[in-house]
Amino acid sequence: MAYSPIEDYGIIGDLNTVALVSMKGSIDHLCFPRFDSPSVFAALLDDQKGGCFQIYPVSESVKNKQLYLPDTNVLLTRFLSSEGVGELTDFMPVESEYPGNAIIRRITTVRGKLTYRMRCIPRFNYARSTHKTEHHSHELIFRSNGDDKTVLRLVSTVPLTLQDGDGYAEFTLASNEHADFSLELVTETNTPLDNLDKFVEKRLEETVTYWKNWIDQSTYRGRWMEVVHRSALVLKLMTSSEYGAPVAAPTFSLPEEIGGSRNWDYRYTWIRDASFTVYTLIRLGYLKEAGQFMAWVERQCNDINQAGLLRLMYTIDGQKDLQEIELSSLKGYKGSSPVRIGNAAHKQVQLDIYGELLDSIYLYDKYGERISYSFWQAICHQVEWVCDNWQRPDQGIWEVRGGQREFIYSRLMCWVAIDRAIKIGNMHSYPLPPLWVDVRDDIFQSIHHDFWNEKLQAFVQYKGAETVDAATLLMPLVRFISPKDPRWLSTLKQIEEQLVSDSLVYRYRPDSKIDGLKGGEGTFSMCTFWYVECLSRSGQLYKARLYFEKMLGYANHLGLYAEQLGFCGEHLGNFPQAFTHLGLISAALNLNDQLNDERNQQIED
């Protein structure tokens, strides 16, 4: 089968994992049963050997459309032809409603008469393990021969056939007839289904109700509500219900450049990304989810209590075993190799994570629940370490592999870490070391002195650089500098000249000396949303709104974004990316507030 564009996918999930469903009705990516489990289907990374689960009409002249049931993560894929119209409903029951891990697929002919084919081709353990299959009339049991020992059960309302260990079916449905399929993880607690039709009806109703009830809890009622809520639903899908930790993306090794080698595994919890998630959830009124991540952070007590041991990323259950491995079993999306699992960046020093973490704790302490004294003591250990180490070079927010440097963003977030710790301490009337204020002010002076380029009239990427970095767009967003300060406005001008292409923003100009890698990359979608927020905060509301709404046009047909956009607007990198949707929500909320303020001012005048 030919590769589908990355942007031609929707996602479904059960708050444990996420499956990617193409517009052709094929599940081409699924790590099961958790985000960081080995893949079962990975045709997106190898169209021949990766494995897939597809349901599609035999008719050759078919048009495809995809949509979500409003305010849910229940996905509909429509097949439109002169012979008939088919509708594929895909969803995964959430764990609170159903104890198993299951993908449920219902194919219905809503008009005319269509013949369909189903193929279920699991390739366990990143396509490295063979499997055995037990065949019954309407049931197949797939048993991995690998170390993972995964066992899957496929149940159907139509007869199933077996060929070379894989499942197939061909069947015809007239108008208003449907067929159901359930693929679930076999465990000691779940049992074979007695009535699949009733099971699907019940789980579909429960799942729709769950998502509608969840989105009803959002406090946002501003402009672009549908777009904001879709991004919120995406973020919820990528958050583990068991551990309360979000992943950066549910995929691994989707390329930043077709044929390139910048292919990374994002199925882990980055302190940075997760901390921004807390900020966004709080803004939308989801204090429960924000609290669950705070609890996850507290559970990392061995790292939190020991200064300097905080890692930039963890597995969703808080482990640190993220060994990076290159797979020979998968050739990569459109031949983009190597395919990597694990992530060697977990060993890097990235000073910015302390600022992002302390900022999220400060916000939760202010708008959610007050943190405990024992948690405060753990935080103090980290702040003391930052006070002693803020001048160290590191790999920075972009996780460069070309060596350590003194990056401005790392220095900025060290300032945030100490500043927010001081604010938390003051809110609780805790005694504070006098050193903290002195160090915070030293960092402030360092940024203005050591990272200001008089020739460019801009804050530069690292000490001694002649280039700017899109990460500095966060300087006014974290309240280090006024969005209307002359120094900031001239920096913004340099960013526009060096990194902005229409409304799209590069993170920085790729440099192999900094990256340690060859090849190029696209524009970073989250950087565009940072740019929009900077424009709105600086009072450039017309331009901010124009660029924001133009950027919305680069989303896929379901409102989802990969990490990057290529030259022709194609999606690149892991998909969907949480950070991009976080940036969208933050930009939308701020721009909406600014527009409301402007309107209210006009009314008063």
Coordinates of C-alpha atoms in Angstrom, one line a residue:
M1 CA 0.0 0.0 0.0
A2 CA 1.2 3.5 -0.7
Y3 CA 2.0 5.9 2.2
S4 CA -0.7 8.4 3.1
P5 CA 0.3 11.9 3.9
I6 CA 0.9 12.5 7.7
E7 CA -1.9 15.0 7.7
D8 CA -4.4 12.5 6.3
Y9 CA -4.9 10.9 9.7
G10 CA -7.3 11.2 12.6
I11 CA -6.7 9.9 16.1
I12 CA -8.7 7.8 18.6
G13 CA -7.7 6.8 22.0
D14 CA -8.6 5.5 25.5
L15 CA -6.3 7.6 27.7
N16 CA -3.7 4.9 27.6
T17 CA -2.7 5.0 24.0
V18 CA -3.7 6.5 20.6
A19 CA -4.3 5.0 17.2
L20 CA -3.9 6.8 13.9
V21 CA -6.7 6.2 11.4
S22 CA -6.2 7.2 7.8
M23 CA -8.9 8.7 5.5
K24 CA -8.8 5.3 3.7
G25 CA -10.1 3.6 6.9
S26 CA -6.7 2.1 7.9
I27 CA -5.2 2.0 11.4
D28 CA -1.6 2.5 10.4
H29 CA 0.0 3.3 13.8
L30 CA -0.8 1.8 17.2
C31 CA 1.4 1.2 20.2
F32 CA -0.6 -1.1 22.5
P33 CA -1.7 -1.1 25.2
R34 CA 0.3 2.1 26.3
F35 CA 1.7 5.1 24.5
D36 CA 5.2 3.7 25.0
S37 CA 4.4 0.1 24.4
P38 CA 5.9 -1.6 21.2
S39 CA 3.9 -1.1 18.1
V40 CA 1.2 -3.5 16.8
F41 CA 0.5 -1.6 13.6
A42 CA 3.2 0.6 12.0
A43 CA 2.4 0.8 8.3
L44 CA 3.0 4.5 8.7
L45 CA 6.7 3.7 9.2
D46 CA 6.8 0.8 6.7
D47 CA 4.0 0.2 4.2
Q48 CA 5.1 -3.3 3.5
K49 CA 6.1 -4.8 6.9
G50 CA 4.6 -2.5 9.5
G51 CA 1.1 -4.0 9.8
C52 CA -2.3 -2.3 9.7
F53 CA -6.0 -2.8 10.4
Q54 CA -8.1 -1.6 7.4
I55 CA -11.8 -1.6 6.5
Y56 CA -12.6 -0.3 3.1
P57 CA -15.1 -0.6 0.2
V58 CA -14.1 -2.7 -2.9
S59 CA -15.4 0.0 -5.2
E60 CA -12.6 1.8 -7.1
S61 CA -14.3 5.2 -7.4
V62 CA -14.5 6.2 -3.8
K63 CA -14.1 9.7 -2.3
N64 CA -13.1 9.9 1.4
K65 CA -14.1 12.3 4.1
Q66 CA -13.4 12.3 7.8
L67 CA -14.9 14.1 10.8
Y68 CA -15.3 13.8 14.5
L69 CA -18.7 13.6 16.2
P70 CA -18.9 17.1 17.7
D71 CA -17.2 17.6 21.1
T72 CA -15.9 13.9 21.1
N73 CA -13.0 11.8 20.0
V74 CA -15.3 9.4 18.1
L75 CA -14.1 9.5 14.5
L76 CA -16.2 9.0 11.4
T77 CA -14.6 8.1 8.0
R78 CA -17.0 8.2 5.0
F79 CA -16.7 6.4 1.7
L80 CA -18.6 8.2 -1.0
S81 CA -19.3 6.4 -4.3
S82 CA -22.1 6.1 -7.0
E83 CA -22.8 2.6 -5.7
G84 CA -23.4 3.7 -2.1
V85 CA -22.2 5.6 0.9
G86 CA -20.3 3.9 3.7
E87 CA -19.6 5.2 7.2
L88 CA -16.9 3.8 9.4
T89 CA -17.2 4.7 13.1
D90 CA -13.9 4.3 15.1
F91 CA -13.4 4.8 18.8
M92 CA -11.7 3.4 21.9
P93 CA -13.8 3.1 25.1
V94 CA -12.2 5.0 28.0
E95 CA -10.9 3.0 30.9
S96 CA -13.3 4.5 33.4
E97 CA -16.2 3.2 31.4
Y98 CA -14.7 -0.1 30.2
P99 CA -11.9 -2.1 31.9
G100 CA -10.3 -3.5 28.7
N101 CA -8.1 -2.0 26.0
A102 CA -10.1 -2.1 22.8
I103 CA -10.5 -0.6 19.4
I104 CA -14.1 -0.7 18.2
R105 CA -15.0 -0.3 14.5
R106 CA -18.5 -0.2 13.0
I107 CA -18.9 0.0 9.3
T108 CA -22.4 1.0 8.0
T109 CA -23.8 1.4 4.6
V110 CA -26.0 4.5 4.9
R111 CA -27.1 4.5 1.2
G112 CA -27.0 2.0 -1.6
K113 CA -25.1 -1.3 -1.4
L114 CA -21.4 -1.8 -0.9
T115 CA -19.0 -4.7 -0.6
Y116 CA -16.2 -4.2 1.9
R117 CA -12.9 -5.9 2.8
M118 CA -11.3 -6.1 6.1
R119 CA -7.7 -7.0 6.8
C120 CA -6.1 -7.2 10.3
I121 CA -2.3 -7.6 9.9
P122 CA -0.6 -7.2 13.3
R123 CA 3.1 -7.0 13.4
F124 CA 4.1 -7.2 17.0
N125 CA 7.1 -5.6 18.8
Y126 CA 7.9 -3.0 16.1
A127 CA 7.6 -5.7 13.4
R128 CA 10.4 -7.7 15.1
S129 CA 8.3 -10.6 16.4
T130 CA 6.3 -13.3 14.6
H131 CA 2.9 -14.4 15.9
K132 CA 0.6 -17.4 16.0
T133 CA -3.1 -17.2 15.3
E134 CA -6.1 -19.2 16.5
H135 CA -9.0 -19.1 14.2
H136 CA -12.7 -19.4 15.0
S137 CA -15.6 -18.4 12.7
H138 CA -16.1 -14.9 14.1
E139 CA -13.0 -14.7 16.2
L140 CA -9.2 -14.6 15.8
I141 CA -6.6 -14.8 18.6
F142 CA -3.2 -13.3 17.7
R143 CA -0.3 -14.3 20.0
S144 CA 3.0 -12.6 19.8
N145 CA 6.0 -14.9 19.8
G146 CA 8.2 -12.1 21.2
D147 CA 9.2 -11.1 24.7
D148 CA 6.2 -8.8 24.9
K149 CA 3.8 -11.8 24.9
T150 CA 1.0 -9.6 23.7
V151 CA -2.3 -11.4 22.9
L152 CA -5.0 -9.7 20.9
R153 CA -8.6 -10.9 20.2
L154 CA -10.4 -9.8 17.1
V155 CA -14.2 -10.4 17.2
S156 CA -16.5 -9.7 14.3
T157 CA -20.2 -10.0 13.4
V158 CA -19.2 -11.3 9.9
P159 CA -17.1 -14.4 9.3
L160 CA -13.4 -14.1 9.4
T161 CA -10.8 -15.9 7.3
L162 CA -7.2 -16.6 8.0
Q163 CA -4.3 -16.3 5.6
D164 CA -0.6 -16.6 6.6
G165 CA -1.6 -15.8 10.2
D166 CA -3.5 -12.6 9.3
G167 CA -7.2 -11.9 9.5
Y168 CA -9.4 -11.1 6.5
A169 CA -13.1 -10.7 5.7
E170 CA -15.2 -9.7 2.7
F171 CA -18.9 -8.9 3.1
T172 CA -21.7 -6.9 1.5
L173 CA -24.0 -4.5 3.4
A174 CA -27.2 -2.9 2.0
S175 CA -28.6 0.4 3.2
N176 CA -28.8 0.7 7.0
E177 CA -26.9 -2.6 7.6
H178 CA -23.7 -2.6 9.6
A179 CA -20.9 -4.9 10.7
D180 CA -18.9 -4.6 13.9
F181 CA -15.3 -5.4 14.8
S182 CA -13.6 -5.3 18.2
L183 CA -9.9 -5.7 18.7
E184 CA -8.9 -6.0 22.3
L185 CA -6.0 -6.9 24.6
V186 CA -6.6 -10.3 26.1
T187 CA -6.2 -10.2 29.9
E188 CA -7.3 -12.3 32.8
T189 CA -10.2 -9.9 33.5
N190 CA -11.9 -9.6 30.1
T191 CA -13.8 -12.4 28.5
P192 CA -15.1 -13.2 25.0
L193 CA -18.1 -11.1 24.0
D194 CA -21.5 -12.8 24.0
N195 CA -23.3 -10.1 21.8
L196 CA -21.0 -7.8 19.9
D197 CA -23.7 -5.7 18.4
K198 CA -25.1 -4.8 21.9
F199 CA -21.6 -4.3 23.2
V200 CA -20.8 -1.8 20.5
E201 CA -24.0 0.1 21.0
K202 CA -23.4 0.4 24.7
R203 CA -19.7 1.4 24.5
L204 CA -20.4 3.9 21.8
E205 CA -23.1 5.7 23.9
E206 CA -20.8 5.6 26.9
T207 CA -17.8 7.0 25.0
V208 CA -19.8 9.8 23.3
T209 CA -21.2 10.8 26.7
Y210 CA -17.8 10.7 28.4
W211 CA -16.3 13.1 25.9
K212 CA -19.2 15.5 25.7
N213 CA -19.3 15.6 29.5
W214 CA -15.6 16.3 29.6
I215 CA -15.6 19.2 27.1
D216 CA -18.7 20.7 28.9
Q217 CA -16.3 21.3 31.9
S218 CA -14.3 23.8 29.8
T219 CA -14.7 27.4 31.0
Y220 CA -13.8 28.8 27.6
R221 CA -16.6 30.6 25.7
G222 CA -14.6 32.9 23.5
R223 CA -13.9 33.1 19.8
W224 CA -12.6 30.0 18.0
M225 CA -14.3 27.8 20.6
E226 CA -14.5 24.8 18.3
V227 CA -10.8 25.0 17.5
V228 CA -9.8 25.5 21.1
H229 CA -11.9 22.6 22.3
R230 CA -10.6 20.3 19.6
S231 CA -7.1 21.0 20.8
A232 CA -8.2 20.4 24.3
L233 CA -9.6 17.0 23.3
V234 CA -6.3 16.2 21.6
L235 CA -4.3 17.0 24.8
K236 CA -6.7 14.9 26.9
L237 CA -6.2 12.0 24.5
M238 CA -2.5 12.2 24.9
T239 CA -2.6 12.2 28.8
S240 CA -2.3 8.9 30.7
S241 CA -5.3 8.3 32.9
E242 CA -3.3 5.9 35.0
Y243 CA -0.4 8.2 35.7
G244 CA -1.7 11.7 34.9
A245 CA 1.3 12.4 32.7
P246 CA 1.0 13.7 29.1
V247 CA 3.1 12.5 26.2
A248 CA 4.7 14.9 23.7
A249 CA 3.1 12.9 20.8
P250 CA 1.7 9.4 20.4
T251 CA 4.1 8.6 17.5
F252 CA 7.8 7.9 17.0
S253 CA 10.2 8.5 14.2
L254 CA 8.0 10.5 11.8
P255 CA 10.5 12.6 9.9
E256 CA 11.2 16.3 10.1
E257 CA 12.4 16.1 6.5
I258 CA 11.3 13.4 4.0
G259 CA 14.3 11.1 3.5
G260 CA 16.1 12.8 6.4
S261 CA 17.5 11.4 9.6
R262 CA 15.9 13.8 12.2
N263 CA 13.4 11.1 13.3
W264 CA 12.7 11.0 17.1
D265 CA 10.6 9.2 19.6
Y266 CA 8.1 11.5 21.3
R267 CA 6.1 9.0 23.3
Y268 CA 7.4 10.2 26.6
T269 CA 6.6 12.9 29.2
W270 CA 8.8 16.0 28.8
I271 CA 8.9 18.1 31.9
R272 CA 8.8 21.2 29.6
D273 CA 5.8 20.1 27.5
A274 CA 3.8 18.8 30.5
S275 CA 4.4 22.0 32.4
F276 CA 2.9 24.0 29.6
T277 CA 0.0 21.6 29.6
V278 CA -0.7 22.4 33.2
Y279 CA -0.8 26.1 32.3
T280 CA -3.2 25.5 29.5
L281 CA -5.5 23.1 31.4
I282 CA -5.8 25.7 34.3
R283 CA -6.7 28.4 31.8
L284 CA -9.5 26.1 30.5
G285 CA -10.8 25.2 33.9
Y286 CA -9.4 21.7 34.1
L287 CA -7.9 21.8 37.6
K288 CA -8.4 18.0 38.1
E289 CA -6.0 17.2 35.2
A290 CA -3.5 19.8 36.3
G291 CA -3.6 18.3 39.8
Q292 CA -3.0 14.8 38.4
F293 CA 0.2 16.0 36.8
M294 CA 1.3 17.7 40.0
A295 CA 0.8 14.4 41.7
W296 CA 3.0 12.7 39.0
V297 CA 5.7 15.3 39.7
E298 CA 5.6 14.7 43.4
R299 CA 6.0 10.9 42.8
Q300 CA 9.3 11.6 41.2
C301 CA 10.5 12.3 44.7
N302 CA 13.9 10.7 44.3
D303 CA 14.7 13.1 41.5
I304 CA 12.8 16.1 43.0
N305 CA 14.4 15.8 46.4
Q306 CA 17.9 15.5 45.0
A307 CA 19.2 18.7 43.5
G308 CA 20.2 18.5 39.9
L309 CA 18.9 15.1 39.1
L310 CA 15.7 16.2 37.5
R311 CA 15.5 14.8 34.0
L312 CA 14.0 16.6 31.0
M313 CA 11.9 13.5 30.1
Y314 CA 10.6 10.3 31.7
T315 CA 8.4 7.4 30.6
I316 CA 4.8 8.0 31.5
D317 CA 5.2 5.9 34.7
G318 CA 8.2 8.0 35.8
Q319 CA 11.0 5.7 34.7
K320 CA 14.3 6.8 33.2
D321 CA 15.1 4.0 30.9
L322 CA 14.8 5.7 27.5
Q323 CA 17.7 4.0 25.7
E324 CA 17.7 5.1 22.1
I325 CA 17.7 2.2 19.6
E326 CA 17.7 2.2 15.8
L327 CA 15.3 -0.4 14.3
S328 CA 16.2 -2.4 11.3
S329 CA 12.7 -3.9 11.1
L330 CA 11.1 -0.8 9.8
K331 CA 12.4 1.3 6.8
G332 CA 10.8 4.5 7.9
Y333 CA 8.1 6.8 6.5
K334 CA 8.7 7.1 2.8
G335 CA 12.2 5.6 3.4
S336 CA 13.1 8.2 6.1
S337 CA 15.6 6.3 8.2
P338 CA 16.8 5.5 10.8
V339 CA 13.7 4.6 12.7
R340 CA 14.4 5.3 16.4
I341 CA 12.7 4.2 19.6
G342 CA 13.8 5.7 22.9
N343 CA 15.4 9.0 23.1
A344 CA 19.1 9.7 23.9
A345 CA 18.2 13.4 24.7
H346 CA 17.1 12.2 28.1
K347 CA 20.7 12.2 29.2
Q348 CA 21.2 15.9 28.2
V349 CA 21.4 18.9 30.5
Q350 CA 18.6 21.3 29.8
L351 CA 18.4 24.0 32.3
D352 CA 15.1 25.5 31.1
I353 CA 13.1 22.6 32.5
Y354 CA 13.4 24.0 36.0
G355 CA 11.7 27.2 35.0
E356 CA 8.9 25.5 33.2
L357 CA 8.3 23.2 36.1
L358 CA 8.3 26.0 38.7
D359 CA 6.0 28.1 36.6
S360 CA 3.4 25.3 36.4
I361 CA 3.7 24.7 40.2
Y362 CA 3.3 28.4 40.8
L363 CA 0.1 28.5 38.7
Y364 CA -1.4 25.4 40.2
D365 CA -0.6 26.7 43.7
K366 CA -2.3 30.0 42.8
Y367 CA -5.3 28.8 40.9
G368 CA -5.7 25.1 41.9
E369 CA -4.7 23.7 45.3
R370 CA -2.0 24.9 47.6
I371 CA 1.1 22.7 47.5
S372 CA 2.3 20.8 50.6
Y373 CA 5.2 21.9 52.7
S374 CA 7.1 18.7 51.9
F375 CA 6.7 19.4 48.2
W376 CA 7.9 22.9 48.8
Q377 CA 11.0 21.5 50.5
A378 CA 11.7 19.3 47.5
I379 CA 11.3 22.3 45.2
C380 CA 13.8 24.3 47.3
H381 CA 16.5 21.7 46.6
Q382 CA 16.0 22.3 42.9
V383 CA 16.0 26.0 43.2
E384 CA 19.2 25.9 45.2
W385 CA 20.8 23.8 42.4
V386 CA 19.7 26.4 39.8
C387 CA 21.2 29.2 41.9
D388 CA 24.5 27.3 41.8
N389 CA 24.4 26.2 38.1
W390 CA 22.5 28.8 36.0
Q391 CA 25.7 29.8 34.2
R392 CA 26.4 26.3 32.9
P393 CA 26.2 25.7 29.1
D394 CA 23.6 23.1 28.1
Q395 CA 21.8 21.6 25.0
G396 CA 18.9 23.9 25.3
I397 CA 15.2 23.7 24.5
W398 CA 15.9 22.3 21.0
E399 CA 18.0 19.4 22.4
V400 CA 20.9 20.1 20.0
R401 CA 23.4 17.4 19.5
G402 CA 26.3 19.6 18.4
G403 CA 27.6 20.3 21.9
Q404 CA 26.7 22.6 24.8
R405 CA 26.3 26.3 24.7
E406 CA 25.1 29.2 26.8
F407 CA 21.6 29.5 25.4
I408 CA 19.5 32.5 26.2
Y409 CA 16.3 30.5 26.7
S410 CA 18.0 28.3 29.3
R411 CA 19.2 31.4 31.1
L412 CA 15.7 32.9 30.8
M413 CA 14.0 29.9 32.4
C414 CA 16.5 29.8 35.2
W415 CA 15.3 33.3 36.0
V416 CA 11.7 32.0 35.9
A417 CA 12.5 29.1 38.2
I418 CA 13.9 31.4 40.9
D419 CA 11.3 34.1 40.4
R420 CA 8.3 31.7 40.7
A421 CA 9.9 30.0 43.7
I422 CA 10.1 33.4 45.4
K423 CA 6.4 34.1 44.5
I424 CA 5.3 30.7 45.9
G425 CA 7.3 31.3 49.1
N426 CA 5.7 34.7 49.5
M427 CA 2.2 33.4 49.0
H428 CA 2.8 30.9 51.8
S429 CA 4.9 33.2 54.0
Y430 CA 7.7 30.7 53.9
P431 CA 11.2 31.9 54.9
L432 CA 13.3 32.5 51.8
P433 CA 17.0 32.5 51.4
P434 CA 18.2 36.1 50.6
L435 CA 20.5 34.6 48.0
W436 CA 17.5 33.8 45.7
V437 CA 16.7 37.4 45.0
D438 CA 20.3 38.2 44.4
V439 CA 20.8 35.4 41.9
R440 CA 17.5 36.1 40.2
D441 CA 18.6 39.7 39.7
D442 CA 22.1 38.6 38.5
I443 CA 20.4 36.4 35.8
F444 CA 18.3 39.4 34.8
Q445 CA 21.4 41.5 34.3
S446 CA 23.2 38.8 32.5
I447 CA 20.5 38.4 29.9
H448 CA 20.4 42.1 29.2
H449 CA 24.2 42.4 29.1
D450 CA 25.6 39.1 27.7
F451 CA 22.8 38.2 25.2
W452 CA 22.0 41.6 23.8
N453 CA 23.6 42.2 20.4
E454 CA 24.0 46.0 19.9
K455 CA 24.5 45.6 16.2
L456 CA 21.4 43.5 15.6
Q457 CA 19.5 45.4 18.3
A458 CA 18.2 42.0 19.5
F459 CA 18.6 39.3 22.1
V460 CA 20.5 36.5 20.4
Q461 CA 20.3 32.7 20.5
Y462 CA 23.4 32.1 22.7
K463 CA 26.2 34.1 24.1
G464 CA 28.2 35.6 21.2
A465 CA 25.7 34.6 18.5
E466 CA 24.7 36.7 15.5
T467 CA 21.4 34.9 15.1
V468 CA 18.1 34.9 16.9
D469 CA 16.0 32.0 18.2
A470 CA 12.2 31.6 18.2
A471 CA 12.4 30.4 21.8
T472 CA 13.0 34.0 22.8
L473 CA 9.3 34.6 21.8
L474 CA 8.6 33.4 25.3
M475 CA 10.4 36.2 26.9
P476 CA 7.3 38.5 27.2
L477 CA 5.0 35.4 27.7
V478 CA 6.8 34.5 30.9
R479 CA 6.8 38.1 32.0
F480 CA 10.5 38.7 31.9
I481 CA 10.1 41.7 29.7
S482 CA 7.2 43.9 28.6
P483 CA 5.8 43.0 25.2
K484 CA 6.0 46.7 24.3
D485 CA 9.6 47.2 25.6
P486 CA 11.8 48.8 22.9
R487 CA 14.4 46.1 23.3
W488 CA 11.8 43.4 22.8
L489 CA 10.1 45.1 19.8
S490 CA 13.5 45.3 18.0
T491 CA 14.2 41.7 18.9
L492 CA 10.8 40.8 17.5
K493 CA 11.7 42.6 14.3
Q494 CA 14.9 40.6 13.9
I495 CA 12.9 37.4 14.5
E496 CA 10.5 38.4 11.7
E497 CA 13.4 39.2 9.4
Q498 CA 15.4 36.0 10.1
L499 CA 12.8 33.3 11.0
V500 CA 9.3 34.3 9.8
S501 CA 8.0 33.2 6.4
D502 CA 4.6 34.9 6.1
S503 CA 2.8 33.5 9.2
L504 CA 5.1 30.5 9.6
V505 CA 8.1 30.5 11.9
Y506 CA 11.3 28.5 11.9
R507 CA 12.7 27.7 15.4
Y508 CA 16.1 28.9 14.2
R509 CA 18.1 28.6 11.0
P510 CA 19.6 25.0 11.0
D511 CA 23.3 25.0 11.6
S512 CA 25.1 21.6 11.6
K513 CA 27.6 23.0 14.1
I514 CA 24.8 23.6 16.6
D515 CA 22.5 20.7 15.6
G516 CA 25.2 18.1 15.2
L517 CA 23.0 16.8 12.4
K518 CA 22.7 17.1 8.7
G519 CA 19.5 17.9 6.7
G520 CA 16.8 20.5 7.0
E521 CA 13.5 20.9 8.7
G522 CA 10.2 22.7 8.4
T523 CA 8.7 25.6 10.2
F524 CA 7.6 24.8 13.8
S525 CA 3.9 25.3 14.3
M526 CA 4.1 26.0 18.0
C527 CA 6.5 28.9 17.2
T528 CA 3.9 30.4 15.0
F529 CA 1.4 30.4 17.8
W530 CA 4.1 32.0 20.2
Y531 CA 4.6 34.6 17.5
V532 CA 0.9 35.3 17.3
E533 CA 0.7 35.7 21.1
C534 CA 3.6 38.1 21.1
L535 CA 1.9 40.2 18.4
S536 CA -1.3 40.3 20.4
R537 CA 0.4 41.3 23.6
S538 CA 2.3 44.0 21.9
G539 CA -1.0 45.5 20.6
Q540 CA -0.7 44.4 17.0
L541 CA -4.1 42.9 17.1
Y542 CA -5.0 43.0 13.4
K543 CA -1.8 41.3 12.4
A544 CA -2.1 38.8 15.3
R545 CA -5.6 37.8 14.3
L546 CA -4.7 37.6 10.6
Y547 CA -1.7 35.3 11.2
F548 CA -3.6 33.2 13.8
E549 CA -6.5 32.6 11.4
K550 CA -4.2 31.9 8.5
M551 CA -2.3 29.4 10.7
L552 CA -5.6 27.6 11.4
G553 CA -5.8 26.9 7.7
Y554 CA -2.6 24.8 8.0
A555 CA -4.3 22.3 10.3
N556 CA -5.4 19.0 8.8
H557 CA -9.1 18.3 8.0
L558 CA -9.8 17.5 11.6
G559 CA -7.9 20.5 13.2
L560 CA -4.8 18.5 14.1
Y561 CA -1.2 19.6 13.7
A562 CA 2.1 17.7 13.4
E563 CA 5.2 19.3 14.9
Q564 CA 6.3 21.0 11.7
L565 CA 5.1 22.2 8.2
G566 CA 7.1 21.6 5.0
F567 CA 7.6 24.0 2.1
C568 CA 4.2 23.0 0.5
G569 CA 2.3 23.0 3.8
E570 CA 2.7 19.3 4.3
H571 CA 2.8 18.0 7.9
L572 CA 6.2 16.8 9.2
G573 CA 7.4 15.3 12.4
N574 CA 5.5 13.4 15.0
F575 CA 1.7 13.7 14.9
P576 CA -0.2 15.2 16.5
Q577 CA 2.1 17.2 18.7
A578 CA 0.9 18.4 22.1
F579 CA 3.1 21.5 22.2
T580 CA 1.6 22.9 19.0
H581 CA -2.0 22.5 20.4
L582 CA -0.9 24.0 23.7
G583 CA 0.5 27.0 21.7
L584 CA -2.8 27.3 19.8
I585 CA -4.9 27.4 22.9
S586 CA -2.7 29.9 24.6
A587 CA -2.6 32.2 21.6
A588 CA -6.4 31.9 21.1
L589 CA -7.1 32.7 24.8
N590 CA -4.8 35.7 24.9
L591 CA -5.9 37.1 21.5
N592 CA -9.5 36.7 22.5
D593 CA -8.9 38.6 25.7
Q594 CA -7.1 41.4 23.9
L595 CA -9.9 41.7 21.3
N596 CA -12.5 41.9 24.1
D597 CA -10.5 44.6 25.9
E598 CA -10.2 46.6 22.7
R599 CA -14.0 46.2 22.0
N600 CA -14.8 47.2 25.6
Q601 CA -12.6 50.3 25.3
Q602 CA -14.3 51.3 22.1
I603 CA -17.7 51.0 23.7
E604 CA -16.5 53.2 26.7
D605 CA -15.1 55.8 24.3

